[in-house]
Coordinates of C-alpha atoms in Angstrom, one line a residue:
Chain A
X1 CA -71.2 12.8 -114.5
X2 CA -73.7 14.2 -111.6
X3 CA -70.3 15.3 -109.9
X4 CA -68.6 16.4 -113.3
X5 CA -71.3 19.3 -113.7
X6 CA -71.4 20.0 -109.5
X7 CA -68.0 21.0 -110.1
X8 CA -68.4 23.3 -113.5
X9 CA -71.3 25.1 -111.9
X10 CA -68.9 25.2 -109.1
X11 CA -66.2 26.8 -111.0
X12 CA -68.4 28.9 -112.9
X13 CA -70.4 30.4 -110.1
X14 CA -66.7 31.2 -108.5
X15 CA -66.2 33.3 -112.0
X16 CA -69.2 35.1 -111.9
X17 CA -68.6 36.0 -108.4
X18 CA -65.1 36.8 -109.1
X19 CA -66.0 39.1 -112.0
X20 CA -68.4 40.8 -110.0
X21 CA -66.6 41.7 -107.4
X22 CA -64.4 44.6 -108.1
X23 CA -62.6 46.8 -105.5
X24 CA -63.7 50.1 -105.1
X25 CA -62.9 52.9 -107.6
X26 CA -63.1 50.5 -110.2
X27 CA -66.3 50.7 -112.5
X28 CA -67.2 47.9 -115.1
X29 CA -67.0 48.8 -119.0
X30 CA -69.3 47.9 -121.8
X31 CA -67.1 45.1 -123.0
X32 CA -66.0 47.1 -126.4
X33 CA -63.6 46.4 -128.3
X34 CA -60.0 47.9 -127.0
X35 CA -58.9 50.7 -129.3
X36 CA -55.4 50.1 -131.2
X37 CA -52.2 50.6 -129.4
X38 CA -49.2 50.2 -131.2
X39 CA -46.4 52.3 -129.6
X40 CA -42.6 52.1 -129.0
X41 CA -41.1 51.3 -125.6
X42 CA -37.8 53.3 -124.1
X43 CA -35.7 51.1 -125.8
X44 CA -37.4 51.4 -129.2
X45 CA -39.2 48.0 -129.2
X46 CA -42.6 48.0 -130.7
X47 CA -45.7 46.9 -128.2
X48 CA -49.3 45.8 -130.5
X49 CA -52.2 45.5 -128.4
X50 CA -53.4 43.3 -131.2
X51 CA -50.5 40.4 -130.5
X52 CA -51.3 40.4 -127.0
X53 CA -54.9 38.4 -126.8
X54 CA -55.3 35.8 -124.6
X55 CA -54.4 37.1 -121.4
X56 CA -55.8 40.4 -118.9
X57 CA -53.8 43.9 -120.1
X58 CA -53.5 46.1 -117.2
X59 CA -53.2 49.4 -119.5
X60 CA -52.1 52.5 -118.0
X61 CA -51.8 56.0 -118.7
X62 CA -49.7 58.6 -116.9
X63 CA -47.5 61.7 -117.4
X64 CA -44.7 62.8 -114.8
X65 CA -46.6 66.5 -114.3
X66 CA -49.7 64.5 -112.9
X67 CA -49.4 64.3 -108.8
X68 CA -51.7 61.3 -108.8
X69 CA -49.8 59.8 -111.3
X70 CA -46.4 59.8 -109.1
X71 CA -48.1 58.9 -106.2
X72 CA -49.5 55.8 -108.1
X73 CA -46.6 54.7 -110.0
X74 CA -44.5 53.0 -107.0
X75 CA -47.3 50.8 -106.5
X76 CA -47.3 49.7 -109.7
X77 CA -43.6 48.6 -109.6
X78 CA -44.8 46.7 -106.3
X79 CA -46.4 44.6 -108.2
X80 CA -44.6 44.7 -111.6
X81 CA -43.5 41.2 -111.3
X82 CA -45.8 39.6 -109.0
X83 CA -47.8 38.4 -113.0
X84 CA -46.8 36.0 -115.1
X85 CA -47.3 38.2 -118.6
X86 CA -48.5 35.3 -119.9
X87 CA -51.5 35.5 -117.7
X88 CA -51.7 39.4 -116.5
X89 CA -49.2 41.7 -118.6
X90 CA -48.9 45.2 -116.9
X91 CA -48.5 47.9 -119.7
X92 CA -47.8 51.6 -118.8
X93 CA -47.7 54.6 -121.3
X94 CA -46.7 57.8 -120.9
X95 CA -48.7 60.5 -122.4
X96 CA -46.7 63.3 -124.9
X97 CA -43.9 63.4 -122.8
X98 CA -40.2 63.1 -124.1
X99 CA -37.8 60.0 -124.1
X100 CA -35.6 62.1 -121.5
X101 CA -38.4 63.4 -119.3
X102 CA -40.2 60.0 -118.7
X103 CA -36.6 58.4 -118.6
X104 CA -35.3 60.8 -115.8
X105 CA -38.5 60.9 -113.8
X106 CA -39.0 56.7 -113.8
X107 CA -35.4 56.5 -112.5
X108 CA -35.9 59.2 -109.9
X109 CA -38.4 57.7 -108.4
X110 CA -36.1 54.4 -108.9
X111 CA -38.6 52.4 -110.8
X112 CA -37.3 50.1 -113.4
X113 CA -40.4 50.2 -115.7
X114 CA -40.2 50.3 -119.4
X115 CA -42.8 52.4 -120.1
X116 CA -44.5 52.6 -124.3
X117 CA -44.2 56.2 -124.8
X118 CA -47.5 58.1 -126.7
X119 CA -45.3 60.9 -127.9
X120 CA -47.5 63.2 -129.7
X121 CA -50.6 62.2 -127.0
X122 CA -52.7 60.6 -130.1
X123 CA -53.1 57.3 -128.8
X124 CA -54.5 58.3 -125.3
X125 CA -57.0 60.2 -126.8
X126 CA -58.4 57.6 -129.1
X127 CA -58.6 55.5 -125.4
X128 CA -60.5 58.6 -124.1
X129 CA -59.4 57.8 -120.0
X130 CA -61.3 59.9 -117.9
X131 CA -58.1 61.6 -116.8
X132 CA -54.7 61.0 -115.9
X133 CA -53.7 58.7 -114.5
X134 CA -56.2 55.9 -115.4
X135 CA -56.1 52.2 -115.5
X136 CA -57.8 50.0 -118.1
X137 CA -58.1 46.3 -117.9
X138 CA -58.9 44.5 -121.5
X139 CA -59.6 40.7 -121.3
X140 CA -58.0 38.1 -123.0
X141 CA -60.7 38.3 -125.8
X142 CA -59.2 42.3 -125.9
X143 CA -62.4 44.0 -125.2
X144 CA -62.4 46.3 -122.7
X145 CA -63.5 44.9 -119.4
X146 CA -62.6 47.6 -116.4
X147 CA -61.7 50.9 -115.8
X148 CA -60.0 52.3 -112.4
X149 CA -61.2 56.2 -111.5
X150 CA -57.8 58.1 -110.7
X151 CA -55.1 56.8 -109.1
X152 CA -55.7 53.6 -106.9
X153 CA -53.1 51.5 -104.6
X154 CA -52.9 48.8 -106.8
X155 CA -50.5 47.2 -104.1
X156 CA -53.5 47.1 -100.9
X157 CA -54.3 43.8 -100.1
X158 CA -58.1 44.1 -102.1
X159 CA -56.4 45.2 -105.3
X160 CA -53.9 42.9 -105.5
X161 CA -56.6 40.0 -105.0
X162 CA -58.7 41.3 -107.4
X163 CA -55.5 41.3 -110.0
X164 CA -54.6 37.8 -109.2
X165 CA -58.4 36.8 -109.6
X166 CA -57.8 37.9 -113.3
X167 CA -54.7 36.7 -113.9
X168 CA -56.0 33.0 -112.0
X169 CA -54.0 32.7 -109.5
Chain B
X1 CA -28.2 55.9 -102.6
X2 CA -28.8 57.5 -106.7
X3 CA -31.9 56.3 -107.9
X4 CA -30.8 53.0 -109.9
X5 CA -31.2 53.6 -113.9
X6 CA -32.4 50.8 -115.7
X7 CA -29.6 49.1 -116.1
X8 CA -29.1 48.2 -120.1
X9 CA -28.8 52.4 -120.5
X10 CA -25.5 53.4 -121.2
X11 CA -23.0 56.3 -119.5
X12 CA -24.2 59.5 -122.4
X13 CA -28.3 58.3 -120.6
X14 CA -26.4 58.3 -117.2
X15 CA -25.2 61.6 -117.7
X16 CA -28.5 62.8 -119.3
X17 CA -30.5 61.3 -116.4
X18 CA -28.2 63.3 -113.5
X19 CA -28.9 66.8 -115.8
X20 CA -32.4 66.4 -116.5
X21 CA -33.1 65.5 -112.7
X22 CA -31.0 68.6 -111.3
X23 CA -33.3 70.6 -114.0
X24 CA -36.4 68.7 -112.7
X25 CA -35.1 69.1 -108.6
X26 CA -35.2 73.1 -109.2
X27 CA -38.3 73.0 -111.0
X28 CA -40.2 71.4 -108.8
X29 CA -38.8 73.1 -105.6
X30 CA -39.6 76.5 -107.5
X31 CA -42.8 75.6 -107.8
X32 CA -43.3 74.8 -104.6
X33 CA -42.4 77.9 -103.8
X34 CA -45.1 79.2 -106.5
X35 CA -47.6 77.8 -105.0
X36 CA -47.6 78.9 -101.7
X37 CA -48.1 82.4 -103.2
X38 CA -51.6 81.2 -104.7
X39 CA -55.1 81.8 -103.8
X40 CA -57.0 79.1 -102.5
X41 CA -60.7 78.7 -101.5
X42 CA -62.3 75.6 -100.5
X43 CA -66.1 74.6 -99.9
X44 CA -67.2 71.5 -98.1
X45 CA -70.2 70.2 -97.5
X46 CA -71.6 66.0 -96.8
X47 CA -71.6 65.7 -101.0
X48 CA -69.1 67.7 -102.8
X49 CA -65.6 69.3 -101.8
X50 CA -64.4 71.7 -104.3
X51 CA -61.2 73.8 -104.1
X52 CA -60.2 76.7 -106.3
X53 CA -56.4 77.9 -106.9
X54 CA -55.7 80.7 -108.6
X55 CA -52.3 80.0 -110.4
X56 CA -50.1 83.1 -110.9
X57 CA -48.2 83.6 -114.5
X58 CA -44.9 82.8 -113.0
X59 CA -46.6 79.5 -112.0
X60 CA -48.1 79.2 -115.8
X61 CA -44.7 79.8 -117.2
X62 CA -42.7 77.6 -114.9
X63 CA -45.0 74.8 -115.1
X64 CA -45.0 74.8 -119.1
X65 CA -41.8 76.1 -120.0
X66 CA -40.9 72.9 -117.6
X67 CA -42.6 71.1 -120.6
X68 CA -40.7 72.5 -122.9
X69 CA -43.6 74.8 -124.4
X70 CA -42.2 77.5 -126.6
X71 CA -42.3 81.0 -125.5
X72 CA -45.1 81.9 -128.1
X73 CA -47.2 79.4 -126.1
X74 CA -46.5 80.6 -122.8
X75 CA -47.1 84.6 -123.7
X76 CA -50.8 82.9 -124.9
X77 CA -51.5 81.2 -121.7
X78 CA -50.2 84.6 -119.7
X79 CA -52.8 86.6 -121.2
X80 CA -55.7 84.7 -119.3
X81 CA -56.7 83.8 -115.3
X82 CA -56.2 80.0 -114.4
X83 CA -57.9 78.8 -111.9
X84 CA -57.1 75.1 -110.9
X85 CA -60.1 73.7 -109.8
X86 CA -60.3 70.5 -107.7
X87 CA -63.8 68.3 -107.5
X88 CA -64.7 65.3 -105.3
X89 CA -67.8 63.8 -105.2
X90 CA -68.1 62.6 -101.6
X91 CA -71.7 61.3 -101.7
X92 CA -73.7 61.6 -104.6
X93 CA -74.3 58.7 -107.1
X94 CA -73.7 60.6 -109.8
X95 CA -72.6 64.3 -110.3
X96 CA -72.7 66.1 -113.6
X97 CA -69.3 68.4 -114.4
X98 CA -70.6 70.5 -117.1
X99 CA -68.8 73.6 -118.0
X100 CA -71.4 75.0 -119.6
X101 CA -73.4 74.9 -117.1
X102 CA -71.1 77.2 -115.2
X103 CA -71.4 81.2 -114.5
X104 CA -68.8 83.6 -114.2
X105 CA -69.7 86.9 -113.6
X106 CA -68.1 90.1 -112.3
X107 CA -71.1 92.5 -111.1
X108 CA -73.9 90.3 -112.6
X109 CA -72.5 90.9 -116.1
X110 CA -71.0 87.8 -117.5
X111 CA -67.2 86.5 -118.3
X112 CA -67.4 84.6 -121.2
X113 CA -65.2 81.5 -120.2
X114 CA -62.1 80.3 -122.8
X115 CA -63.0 77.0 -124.2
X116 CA -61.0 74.2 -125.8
X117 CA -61.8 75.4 -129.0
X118 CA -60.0 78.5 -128.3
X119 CA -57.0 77.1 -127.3
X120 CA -57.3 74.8 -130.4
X121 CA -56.9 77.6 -132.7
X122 CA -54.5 79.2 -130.9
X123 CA -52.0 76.3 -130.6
X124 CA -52.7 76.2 -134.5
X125 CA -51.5 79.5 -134.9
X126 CA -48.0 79.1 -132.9
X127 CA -47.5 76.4 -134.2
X128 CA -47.8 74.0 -130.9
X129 CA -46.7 70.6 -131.4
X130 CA -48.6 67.9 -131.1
X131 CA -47.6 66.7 -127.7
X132 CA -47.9 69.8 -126.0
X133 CA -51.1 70.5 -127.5
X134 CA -51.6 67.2 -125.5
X135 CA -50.5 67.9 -122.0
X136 CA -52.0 71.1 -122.0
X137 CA -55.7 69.6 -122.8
X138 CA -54.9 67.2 -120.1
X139 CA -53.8 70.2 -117.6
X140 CA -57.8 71.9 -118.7
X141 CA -60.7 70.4 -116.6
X142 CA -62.8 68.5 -119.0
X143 CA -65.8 70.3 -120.4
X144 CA -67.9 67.7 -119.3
X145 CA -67.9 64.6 -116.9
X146 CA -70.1 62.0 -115.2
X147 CA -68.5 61.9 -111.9
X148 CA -69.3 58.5 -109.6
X149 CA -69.4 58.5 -106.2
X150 CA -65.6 59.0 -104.4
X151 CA -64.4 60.3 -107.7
X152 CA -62.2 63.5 -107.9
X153 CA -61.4 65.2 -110.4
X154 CA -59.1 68.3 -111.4
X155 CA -57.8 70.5 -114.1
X156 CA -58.0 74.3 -115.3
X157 CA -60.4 76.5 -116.2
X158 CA -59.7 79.8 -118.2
X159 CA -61.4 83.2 -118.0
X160 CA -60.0 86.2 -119.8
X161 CA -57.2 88.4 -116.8
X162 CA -59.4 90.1 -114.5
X163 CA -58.2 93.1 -112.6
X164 CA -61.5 92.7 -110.2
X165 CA -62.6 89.9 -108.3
X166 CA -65.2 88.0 -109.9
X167 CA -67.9 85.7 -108.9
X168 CA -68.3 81.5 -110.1
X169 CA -71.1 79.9 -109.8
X170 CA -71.1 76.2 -110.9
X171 CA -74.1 74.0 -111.3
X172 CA -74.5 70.1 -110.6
X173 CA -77.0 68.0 -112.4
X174 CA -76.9 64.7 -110.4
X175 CA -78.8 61.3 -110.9
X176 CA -77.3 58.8 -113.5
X177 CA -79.9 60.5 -116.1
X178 CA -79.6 63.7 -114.5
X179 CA -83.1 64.5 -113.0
X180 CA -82.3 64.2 -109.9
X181 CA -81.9 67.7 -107.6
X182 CA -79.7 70.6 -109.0
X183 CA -76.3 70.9 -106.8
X184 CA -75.4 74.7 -106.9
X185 CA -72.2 76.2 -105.5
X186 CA -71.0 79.7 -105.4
X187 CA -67.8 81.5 -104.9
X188 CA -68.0 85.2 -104.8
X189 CA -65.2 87.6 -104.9
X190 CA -62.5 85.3 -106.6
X191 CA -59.4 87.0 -108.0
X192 CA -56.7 86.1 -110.9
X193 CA -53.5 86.0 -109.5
X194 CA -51.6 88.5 -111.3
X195 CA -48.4 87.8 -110.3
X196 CA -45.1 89.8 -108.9

């Protein structure tokens, strides 16, 4: 028993630790609730934020005109498939850009995302990011948890073990 | 190589794709071009870099008919002086972007600045859809903004066309609540680019 709780405060003192230490750039949210997102992908295939509880959303908002934004975006893809989505799902959504703008700049840049596309720009402002590009992460309870400032190189050794912290790996 | 469409697209996106990337090659390599023509003036110091570019109306017009603003749109946004403004707190723990707090002046009489809520009724009146109304508020500085420590951040402000230079002066509140020391930086003689 004696060893049963050792190894819970064990585990839990791990979590803390792991929750509290975030890579710079990234600041720690009030832990509200994630406001709706219910968009369309490229191919027409609906995305609700509200069917996805139970795992970390990496939720990200871009446009192609944004510098930062196209620097970030490879790094992303790095990493695309690195997460089980069952554990860490990456979403990315382009702000009030058009099905053939977001399509032609993704393969440019030959990325094979499939981005949720905010066509009239109404869902990103109910998230209110503090610019573009910006990275939210919402928990598995879908309250919101993180927020990265600007672009970040989400494929650097300190980023990438801070993802797989949340995704458990 | 081509970049590598995703692959369940069919030959009519293909096609699409090459054509909307040759349009999006020439625009970018225009604007390139653009913006070696504009004004630029930096100031550093150990907390704050801030750098000013003064975008010309060919810039304006390439960069949002690019968009696919309509033309009513773009004569709007030709009438007035962007200046793209960059900000990156280097080393205080909290710097306060308020626009308001912010002077424009041209021989100490001031230049009222052109808000959101201008453009707001403006895009009402041309009829702007939705999505551009969008990416233009994200292309604006925001009016007001906590910035941490390492955090940049840039957009546009908007002054009514100048033919004179003009002066900015912008003002910092710092501290997380503020009360910490004012953080004042002045440009003097800044000019619209007016183009051609």
């Amino acid at each position: 028993m004696r060893k049963l709780i050792t190894c819970m405060l064990v585990v839990l003192s791990i979590q803390l630790h792991a929750a509290e230490d975030i890579p710079k750039g990234l600041i720690t949210l009030d832990g509200r609730q994630a406001p709706p997102l219910v968009l369309n992908d490229l191919d027409g295939e609906s995305w609700d934020i509200s069917k996805a509880k139970g795992r970390w959303l990496f939720v990200h908002f871009w446009a192609s005109w944004c510098g930062p934004c196209r620097k970030e975006m490879p790094t992303i893809q790095a990493i695309y498939n690195q997460f089980d989505k069952s554990e860490l799902e990456i979403v990315i959504i382009n702000t009030a850009e058009s099905e053939d703008t977001v399509f032609s700049f993704l393969a440019s840049i030959q990325m094979d995302l499939n981005p949720l596309l905010d066509r009239d720009g109404l869902v990103t402002e109910q998230w209110q990011p503090r610019g573009l590009p910006s990275t939210f992460f919402v928990d598995p309870d879908g309250k919101l948890r993180y927020l990265a400032l600007g672009g970040r190189p989400w494929d650097s050794p300190a980023y990438l073990a801070f993802l797989k912290r949340l995704a458990g790996n | 190589m081509l970049p590598c469409p995703r692959p369940e697209r069919n030959s009519k996106n293909t096609k699409r794709f090459v054509v909307t990337n040759l349009f999006i090659i020439g625009f970018v390599y225009s604007s390139v071009g653009l913006a070696a023509k504009a004004a630029s003036t930096r100031h550093e110091d150990k907390d704050v870099l801030v750098r000013l570019v003064a975008r010309t109306p060919e810039q304006l017009a390439a960069f949002y008919i690019g968009r696919g603003f309509k033309q009513a749109a773009i004569a709007k946004i030709q009438e007035t002086c962007f200046i793209t403004v960059i900000i990156k707190n280097k080393n205080i723990d909290v710097l306060w972007l308020e626009l308001d707090n912010w002077l424009f002046t041209h021989n100490g009489q001031p230049i009222k600045r052109i808000d959101r809520n201008y453009w707001k009724q403006t895009w009402q009146e041309v009829n702007l859809p939705t999505n551009h109304q969008s990416t233009f508020g994200w292309t604006l500085l925001p009016e007001a903004r906590d910035l941490r420590r390492d955090e940049s951040v840039g957009g546009n402000v908007v002054i009514p066309r100048q033919t004179t230079s003009f002066d900015i002066t912008m003002r910092f509140k710092t501290g997380a609540d503020k009360s910490a020391s004012l953080k004042t930086i002045s440009f003097e003689n800044v000019q619209c680019e007016n183009g051609k």
